[in-house]
Amino acid sequence: MKVLMVSWEYPPVVVGGLGRHVYQLATALAAAGHEVVVLSRRPTGTDPSTHPSIDEISEYVRVVAAAQDPHEFDFGTDMMAWTLAMGHSLVRAGLAIKDRRNRPWRPDVVHAHDWLVAHPAIALAEYFDVPLVSTIHATEAGRHSGWVSGQISRQVHAVESWLVHESDSLITCSASMSDEITELF
């Protein structure tokens, strides 16, 4: 099976546990004989002219790390603009993936990891007309003890809801997260 994993972090870009989780899953699937492409991003603060997108094989996993497009947005000061800019970079890089014979590469499934990649994962799954599987690692409500207050929190919650409803299958990392997703969405 050809799996396109979309994640906002993958080594060497590791912010928390999500990047480590995606790494372990991707390498295990590749070791089991699946063709895995991880679509992620270059480190924050890198300029596309000095840090262009890369496409390389690491531990039998093909890693496509997109240059930021545009790179001027800052996650800390404008999270939504940064997320959408990253998403644009990931869509462009995902559509440009070629196989070994330089033909367009097509996955059998797109696997999104959390809300930050909802836009590119949904767009790529629709473009390739393949199922979308999403792993929900955490929720905005869960991060704030059940509260979704403030504009940014409401926006994140809305994107999470959209991703959950657009997905053909959902994966959670625990039974309690499964209960939380069922209750919230």
Coordinates of N, CA and C in Angstrom, one line a residue:
M1 N 0.8 -1.2 0.0 CA 0.0 0.0 0.0 C 0.9 1.2 0.0
K2 N 0.5 2.3 -0.7 CA 1.2 3.5 -0.8 C 0.5 4.5 0.2
V3 N 1.2 4.9 1.2 CA 0.7 5.8 2.3 C 1.4 7.1 2.2
L4 N 0.5 8.2 2.1 CA 1.0 9.6 2.2 C 0.7 10.1 3.6
M5 N 1.7 10.2 4.5 CA 1.5 10.8 5.8 C 1.7 12.3 5.7
V6 N 0.8 13.0 6.3 CA 1.0 14.5 6.3 C 1.1 14.9 7.8
S7 N 2.2 15.5 8.1 CA 2.5 15.9 9.5 C 3.3 17.2 9.6
W8 N 2.9 18.0 10.5 CA 3.6 19.3 10.6 C 5.0 19.1 11.4
E9 N 5.2 17.9 11.9 CA 6.6 17.7 12.4 C 7.0 16.3 12.1
Y10 N 8.2 16.1 11.8 CA 8.9 14.9 11.5 C 10.4 15.1 11.6
P11 N 11.1 14.2 12.3 CA 12.5 14.5 12.5 C 13.2 14.9 11.2
P12 N 14.0 16.0 11.3 CA 14.6 16.6 12.5 C 13.7 17.7 13.1
V13 N 12.5 18.0 12.5 CA 11.6 18.9 13.1 C 10.7 18.2 14.1
V14 N 11.1 18.4 15.4 CA 10.3 17.7 16.5 C 10.0 18.8 17.5
V15 N 8.7 19.0 17.7 CA 8.2 20.0 18.6 C 7.7 19.3 19.9
G16 N 7.1 18.1 19.7 CA 6.6 17.4 20.9 C 6.6 15.9 20.5
G17 N 5.6 15.2 21.0 CA 5.5 13.7 20.8 C 5.0 13.3 19.5
L18 N 4.3 14.2 18.8 CA 3.7 13.9 17.5 C 4.7 13.5 16.5
G19 N 5.8 14.2 16.3 CA 6.8 13.9 15.4 C 7.4 12.6 15.7
R20 N 7.6 12.2 16.9 CA 8.2 10.9 17.3 C 7.2 9.8 16.9
H21 N 5.9 10.1 17.2 CA 4.9 9.1 16.8 C 4.8 8.8 15.3
V22 N 4.8 9.9 14.5 CA 4.8 9.7 13.1 C 6.0 9.0 12.6
Y23 N 7.2 9.3 13.1 CA 8.4 8.6 12.8 C 8.3 7.1 13.1
Q24 N 7.9 6.8 14.2 CA 7.8 5.3 14.6 C 6.8 4.6 13.7
L25 N 5.6 5.2 13.4 CA 4.6 4.6 12.6 C 5.1 4.5 11.1
A26 N 5.7 5.5 10.6 CA 6.2 5.5 9.2 C 7.3 4.5 9.0
T27 N 8.2 4.4 9.9 CA 9.3 3.4 9.8 C 8.8 2.0 10.0
A28 N 7.8 1.8 10.9 CA 7.2 0.4 11.0 C 6.5 0.0 9.8
L29 N 5.7 0.9 9.2 CA 4.9 0.6 8.0 C 5.9 0.3 6.8
A30 N 7.0 1.1 6.7 CA 7.9 0.8 5.6 C 8.6 -0.5 5.8
A31 N 9.0 -0.8 7.1 CA 9.6 -2.1 7.4 C 8.7 -3.3 7.1
A32 N 7.4 -3.0 7.2 CA 6.4 -4.1 6.9 C 6.1 -4.2 5.4
G33 N 6.8 -3.4 4.5 CA 6.7 -3.5 3.1 C 5.8 -2.5 2.4
H34 N 5.3 -1.5 3.2 CA 4.5 -0.5 2.5 C 5.3 0.6 2.0
E35 N 4.9 1.3 1.0 CA 5.6 2.5 0.4 C 5.1 3.7 1.2
V36 N 5.9 4.3 2.0 CA 5.5 5.4 2.8 C 6.2 6.7 2.4
V37 N 5.4 7.7 2.2 CA 6.0 9.1 1.9 C 5.5 9.9 3.1
V38 N 6.4 10.6 3.8 CA 6.0 11.5 4.8 C 6.2 12.9 4.2
L39 N 5.1 13.7 4.2 CA 5.1 15.0 3.8 C 5.1 15.9 5.0
S40 N 6.2 16.7 5.2 CA 6.3 17.5 6.3 C 6.9 18.9 5.9
R41 N 7.5 19.6 6.8 CA 8.0 20.9 6.6 C 9.5 21.0 7.0
R42 N 10.1 22.0 6.4 CA 11.5 22.4 6.8 C 11.3 23.1 8.2
P43 N 12.4 23.3 8.9 CA 12.4 24.0 10.2 C 11.9 25.4 10.1
T44 N 11.2 25.8 11.2 CA 10.7 27.2 11.3 C 11.9 28.2 11.1
G45 N 11.6 29.3 10.5 CA 12.7 30.3 10.3 C 13.7 30.1 9.2
T46 N 13.5 29.0 8.4 CA 14.4 28.8 7.3 C 13.9 29.5 6.1
D47 N 14.8 30.0 5.3 CA 14.4 30.7 4.1 C 14.4 29.7 2.9
P48 N 13.4 29.7 2.1 CA 13.3 28.7 1.0 C 14.5 28.8 0.0
S49 N 15.1 30.0 -0.1 CA 16.2 30.1 -1.0 C 17.5 29.4 -0.5
T50 N 17.6 29.4 0.9 CA 18.8 28.7 1.4 C 18.4 27.3 2.0
H51 N 17.2 27.0 2.1 CA 16.7 25.7 2.6 C 15.5 25.3 1.8
P52 N 15.8 24.9 0.5 CA 14.7 24.5 -0.4 C 14.1 23.1 0.1
S53 N 13.0 22.8 -0.5 CA 12.3 21.5 -0.2 C 13.3 20.4 -0.5
I54 N 13.2 19.3 0.3 CA 14.0 18.2 0.1 C 13.1 16.9 -0.1
D55 N 13.7 16.0 -0.8 CA 13.0 14.7 -1.1 C 14.1 13.6 -0.9
E56 N 14.1 12.9 0.2 CA 15.1 11.9 0.4 C 14.6 10.7 1.1
I57 N 15.3 9.6 1.1 CA 14.9 8.4 1.7 C 15.7 8.2 3.0
S58 N 15.0 7.9 4.1 CA 15.6 7.7 5.4 C 14.9 6.5 6.0
E59 N 15.7 5.5 6.3 CA 15.1 4.3 6.9 C 13.9 3.7 6.1
Y60 N 14.1 3.7 4.8 CA 13.1 3.2 3.9 C 11.8 4.0 3.8
V61 N 11.8 5.2 4.4 CA 10.7 6.1 4.3 C 11.1 7.3 3.5
R62 N 10.3 7.6 2.5 CA 10.6 8.8 1.7 C 10.1 10.0 2.4
V63 N 10.9 11.0 2.7 CA 10.6 12.2 3.4 C 10.7 13.4 2.5
V64 N 9.5 14.0 2.3 CA 9.5 15.2 1.5 C 9.2 16.4 2.5
A65 N 10.2 17.2 2.7 CA 10.1 18.3 3.6 C 10.0 19.6 2.8
A66 N 8.8 20.2 2.9 CA 8.6 21.4 2.1 C 9.2 22.7 2.7
A67 N 9.7 23.5 1.8 CA 10.2 24.8 2.2 C 9.0 25.7 2.6
Q68 N 9.2 26.5 3.5 CA 8.1 27.4 3.9 C 7.7 28.4 2.8
D69 N 6.5 28.6 2.7 CA 6.0 29.3 1.5 C 4.8 30.2 1.8
P70 N 4.9 31.5 2.2 CA 6.1 32.2 2.4 C 6.6 32.0 3.8
H71 N 7.9 32.3 4.0 CA 8.5 32.0 5.3 C 8.4 33.1 6.3
E72 N 7.8 34.2 6.0 CA 7.8 35.3 6.9 C 6.8 35.2 8.1
F73 N 5.9 34.3 8.1 CA 4.9 34.1 9.1 C 5.5 33.5 10.4
D74 N 5.0 33.9 11.5 CA 5.6 33.4 12.8 C 4.5 32.6 13.5
F75 N 4.7 31.4 13.9 CA 3.7 30.6 14.6 C 3.2 31.3 15.9
G76 N 4.1 31.9 16.6 CA 3.8 32.5 17.9 C 2.9 33.7 17.8
T77 N 3.1 34.5 16.7 CA 2.3 35.7 16.6 C 1.1 35.6 15.7
D78 N 1.1 34.7 14.8 CA 0.0 34.6 13.9 C -0.2 33.1 13.5
M79 N -0.6 32.3 14.4 CA -0.7 30.9 14.2 C -1.5 30.4 13.0
M80 N -2.6 31.1 12.8 CA -3.5 30.6 11.7 C -2.8 31.0 10.3
A81 N -2.3 32.2 10.2 CA -1.6 32.5 8.9 C -0.4 31.6 8.7
W82 N 0.3 31.3 9.8 CA 1.5 30.4 9.7 C 1.0 29.0 9.2
T83 N -0.1 28.5 9.8 CA -0.6 27.2 9.5 C -1.1 27.1 8.1
L84 N -1.8 28.1 7.6 CA -2.3 28.1 6.2 C -1.1 28.2 5.2
A85 N -0.1 29.0 5.6 CA 1.1 29.1 4.7 C 1.8 27.8 4.6
M86 N 2.0 27.1 5.8 CA 2.6 25.8 5.8 C 1.7 24.8 4.9
G87 N 0.4 24.9 5.1 CA -0.5 24.0 4.4 C -0.3 24.2 2.9
H88 N -0.2 25.5 2.4 CA 0.0 25.7 1.0 C 1.3 25.1 0.5
S89 N 2.4 25.2 1.3 CA 3.7 24.6 1.0 C 3.5 23.1 0.8
L90 N 2.8 22.5 1.8 CA 2.6 21.0 1.8 C 1.8 20.6 0.6
V91 N 0.8 21.3 0.2 CA 0.0 20.9 -1.0 C 0.8 21.0 -2.2
R92 N 1.6 22.1 -2.4 CA 2.4 22.2 -3.6 C 3.4 21.1 -3.6
A93 N 4.1 20.8 -2.5 CA 5.1 19.7 -2.5 C 4.4 18.3 -2.7
G94 N 3.2 18.1 -2.2 CA 2.5 16.8 -2.3 C 2.1 16.6 -3.8
L95 N 1.6 17.6 -4.5 CA 1.2 17.5 -5.9 C 2.4 17.3 -6.8
A96 N 3.6 17.6 -6.3 CA 4.8 17.5 -7.2 C 5.5 16.2 -7.0
I97 N 5.1 15.3 -6.1 CA 5.8 14.1 -5.9 C 5.8 13.2 -7.1
K98 N 6.9 12.7 -7.5 CA 7.1 11.8 -8.7 C 7.5 10.4 -8.2
D99 N 7.3 9.4 -9.0 CA 7.8 8.1 -8.7 C 9.2 7.9 -9.3
R100 N 9.7 6.7 -9.2 CA 11.1 6.5 -9.7 C 11.3 6.7 -11.2
R101 N 10.2 6.6 -11.9 CA 10.3 6.8 -13.4 C 9.9 8.3 -13.8
N102 N 9.8 9.2 -12.8 CA 9.5 10.6 -13.0 C 8.0 10.8 -13.4
R103 N 7.2 9.9 -13.0 CA 5.7 10.0 -13.3 C 5.1 10.5 -12.0
P104 N 3.9 11.1 -12.1 CA 3.2 11.5 -10.9 C 3.0 10.3 -9.9
W105 N 3.3 10.5 -8.6 CA 3.1 9.5 -7.6 C 1.7 9.7 -7.0
R106 N 1.0 8.5 -6.8 CA -0.4 8.6 -6.3 C -0.5 7.6 -5.1
P107 N -0.9 8.2 -4.0 CA -1.1 7.3 -2.8 C -2.4 6.5 -2.9
D108 N -2.4 5.5 -2.0 CA -3.7 4.7 -1.8 C -4.5 5.3 -0.7
V109 N -3.8 6.0 0.2 CA -4.5 6.6 1.4 C -3.6 7.8 1.8
V110 N -4.3 8.9 2.3 CA -3.7 10.0 2.9 C -3.9 9.9 4.4
H111 N -2.9 10.1 5.2 CA -3.0 9.9 6.7 C -2.6 11.3 7.3
A112 N -3.5 12.0 7.8 CA -3.3 13.3 8.5 C -2.9 13.1 10.0
H113 N -2.0 13.9 10.4 CA -1.7 13.9 11.9 C -2.0 15.3 12.5
D114 N -3.2 15.4 13.0 CA -3.6 16.5 13.8 C -4.1 17.7 12.9
W115 N -4.7 18.7 13.5 CA -5.4 19.7 12.9 C -4.6 20.7 12.0
L116 N -3.3 20.8 12.4 CA -2.4 21.7 11.7 C -2.2 21.4 10.2
V117 N -2.5 20.1 9.9 CA -2.3 19.7 8.5 C -3.7 19.3 7.9
A118 N -4.8 19.8 8.5 CA -6.1 19.5 7.9 C -6.3 20.0 6.5
H119 N -5.9 21.2 6.3 CA -6.1 21.8 4.9 C -5.3 21.0 3.8
P120 N -4.0 20.8 4.0 CA -3.3 20.0 2.9 C -3.8 18.6 2.8
A121 N -4.0 17.9 4.0 CA -4.4 16.5 3.9 C -5.8 16.3 3.2
I122 N -6.7 17.2 3.6 CA -8.1 17.1 2.9 C -7.9 17.4 1.4
A123 N -7.2 18.4 1.1 CA -7.0 18.8 -0.3 C -6.4 17.7 -1.1
L124 N -5.3 17.1 -0.5 CA -4.6 16.0 -1.3 C -5.5 14.7 -1.4
A125 N -6.2 14.4 -0.3 CA -7.1 13.2 -0.4 C -8.2 13.4 -1.4
E126 N -8.7 14.6 -1.5 CA -9.7 14.9 -2.5 C -9.1 14.9 -3.9
Y127 N -7.9 15.5 -4.1 CA -7.3 15.5 -5.4 C -7.0 14.1 -5.9
F128 N -6.4 13.3 -5.0 CA -6.1 11.9 -5.4 C -7.3 11.0 -5.4
D129 N -8.4 11.4 -4.8 CA -9.6 10.6 -4.7 C -9.4 9.3 -3.9
V130 N -8.7 9.5 -2.8 CA -8.4 8.3 -1.9 C -8.9 8.6 -0.5
P131 N -9.1 7.5 0.3 CA -9.5 7.7 1.7 C -8.6 8.6 2.5
L132 N -9.2 9.3 3.4 CA -8.4 10.2 4.4 C -8.6 9.5 5.8
V133 N -7.5 9.2 6.3 CA -7.4 8.7 7.7 C -6.7 9.8 8.5
S134 N -7.3 10.0 9.7 CA -6.7 11.1 10.5 C -6.4 10.5 11.9
T135 N -5.2 10.8 12.4 CA -4.9 10.6 13.8 C -5.1 11.9 14.6
I136 N -6.0 11.8 15.6 CA -6.2 13.0 16.4 C -5.3 12.8 17.7
H137 N -4.3 13.6 17.8 CA -3.4 13.4 19.0 C -3.8 14.1 20.2
A138 N -4.6 15.2 20.0 CA -5.1 16.0 21.1 C -6.1 16.9 20.6
T139 N -6.9 17.6 21.4 CA -7.9 18.5 21.0 C -7.7 19.9 21.7
E140 N -8.2 20.9 21.1 CA -8.1 22.2 21.7 C -8.9 22.2 23.0
A141 N -10.1 21.6 23.1 CA -10.9 21.5 24.3 C -10.1 20.8 25.4
G142 N -9.5 19.7 25.0 CA -8.7 18.9 26.0 C -7.5 19.7 26.5
R143 N -6.9 20.5 25.6 CA -5.7 21.3 26.0 C -6.1 22.4 27.0
H144 N -7.4 22.7 27.1 CA -7.9 23.8 27.9 C -8.9 23.3 28.9
S145 N -8.8 22.1 29.4 CA -9.7 21.6 30.4 C -11.2 21.7 30.0
G146 N -11.5 21.5 28.7 CA -12.9 21.5 28.3 C -13.4 22.8 27.7
W147 N -12.6 23.8 27.9 CA -13.0 25.2 27.4 C -12.5 25.5 26.1
V148 N -13.3 26.1 25.2 CA -12.9 26.5 23.9 C -13.3 28.0 23.9
S149 N -12.5 28.8 24.5 CA -12.8 30.3 24.6 C -11.7 31.0 23.9
G150 N -12.0 32.2 23.4 CA -11.1 33.0 22.6 C -11.2 32.6 21.1
Q151 N -10.8 33.6 20.3 CA -10.9 33.4 18.9 C -10.1 32.3 18.3
I152 N -8.8 32.3 18.7 CA -7.9 31.2 18.2 C -8.4 29.8 18.7
S153 N -8.8 29.7 19.9 CA -9.3 28.4 20.3 C -10.5 27.9 19.5
R154 N -11.4 28.8 19.3 CA -12.6 28.5 18.5 C -12.2 28.1 17.1
Q155 N -11.2 28.8 16.5 CA -10.8 28.5 15.1 C -10.1 27.1 15.1
V156 N -9.3 26.8 16.1 CA -8.6 25.5 16.1 C -9.7 24.4 16.3
H157 N -10.6 24.6 17.2 CA -11.7 23.7 17.4 C -12.5 23.5 16.1
A158 N -12.8 24.5 15.4 CA -13.5 24.4 14.1 C -12.7 23.6 13.1
V159 N -11.4 23.8 13.0 CA -10.6 23.0 12.0 C -10.6 21.5 12.5
E160 N -10.4 21.3 13.8 CA -10.5 19.9 14.3 C -11.8 19.2 13.9
S161 N -12.9 19.9 14.1 CA -14.2 19.4 13.8 C -14.3 19.1 12.3
W162 N -13.8 20.0 11.5 CA -13.8 19.8 10.0 C -13.0 18.6 9.6
L163 N -11.8 18.4 10.2 CA -10.9 17.3 9.9 C -11.6 16.0 10.3
V164 N -12.2 16.0 11.5 CA -12.9 14.7 12.0 C -14.0 14.4 11.0
H165 N -14.8 15.3 10.6 CA -15.9 15.0 9.7 C -15.6 14.7 8.3
E166 N -14.4 15.2 7.8 CA -14.0 14.9 6.5 C -13.2 13.6 6.4
S167 N -12.8 13.0 7.5 CA -12.0 11.8 7.5 C -12.9 10.6 7.3
D168 N -12.4 9.6 6.6 CA -13.0 8.4 6.3 C -12.9 7.4 7.5
S169 N -11.7 7.6 8.2 CA -11.4 6.8 9.4 C -10.7 7.7 10.4
L170 N -10.8 7.4 11.7 CA -10.1 8.2 12.7 C -9.3 7.2 13.6
I171 N -8.2 7.7 14.0 CA -7.4 6.9 14.9 C -7.1 7.9 16.1
T172 N -7.2 7.4 17.3 CA -6.8 8.1 18.5 C -5.7 7.3 19.2
C173 N -4.9 8.0 20.0 CA -3.8 7.3 20.7 C -4.2 6.7 22.1
S174 N -5.5 6.9 22.4 CA -5.9 6.3 23.7 C -7.4 6.2 23.7
A175 N -7.9 5.4 24.6 CA -9.4 5.2 24.7 C -10.0 6.5 25.2
S176 N -9.3 7.2 26.1 CA -9.9 8.5 26.6 C -9.9 9.5 25.5
M177 N -9.0 9.5 24.6 CA -9.0 10.5 23.4 C -10.2 10.1 22.5
S178 N -10.4 8.8 22.4 CA -11.6 8.4 21.6 C -12.9 8.9 22.2
D179 N -13.0 8.7 23.5 CA -14.2 9.2 24.2 C -14.3 10.8 24.0
E180 N -13.2 11.5 24.1 CA -13.2 12.9 23.9 C -13.7 13.3 22.5
I181 N -13.2 12.6 21.5 CA -13.6 12.9 20.1 C -15.1 12.6 19.9
T182 N -15.5 11.5 20.5 CA -16.9 11.2 20.3 C -17.8 12.2 21.0
E183 N -17.4 12.7 22.2 CA -18.2 13.7 22.9 C -18.2 15.1 22.2
L184 N -17.0 15.5 21.7 CA -16.9 16.8 21.1 C -17.5 16.9 19.7
F185 N -17.3 15.8 18.9 CA -17.6 16.0 17.5 C -18.7 15.0 17.0

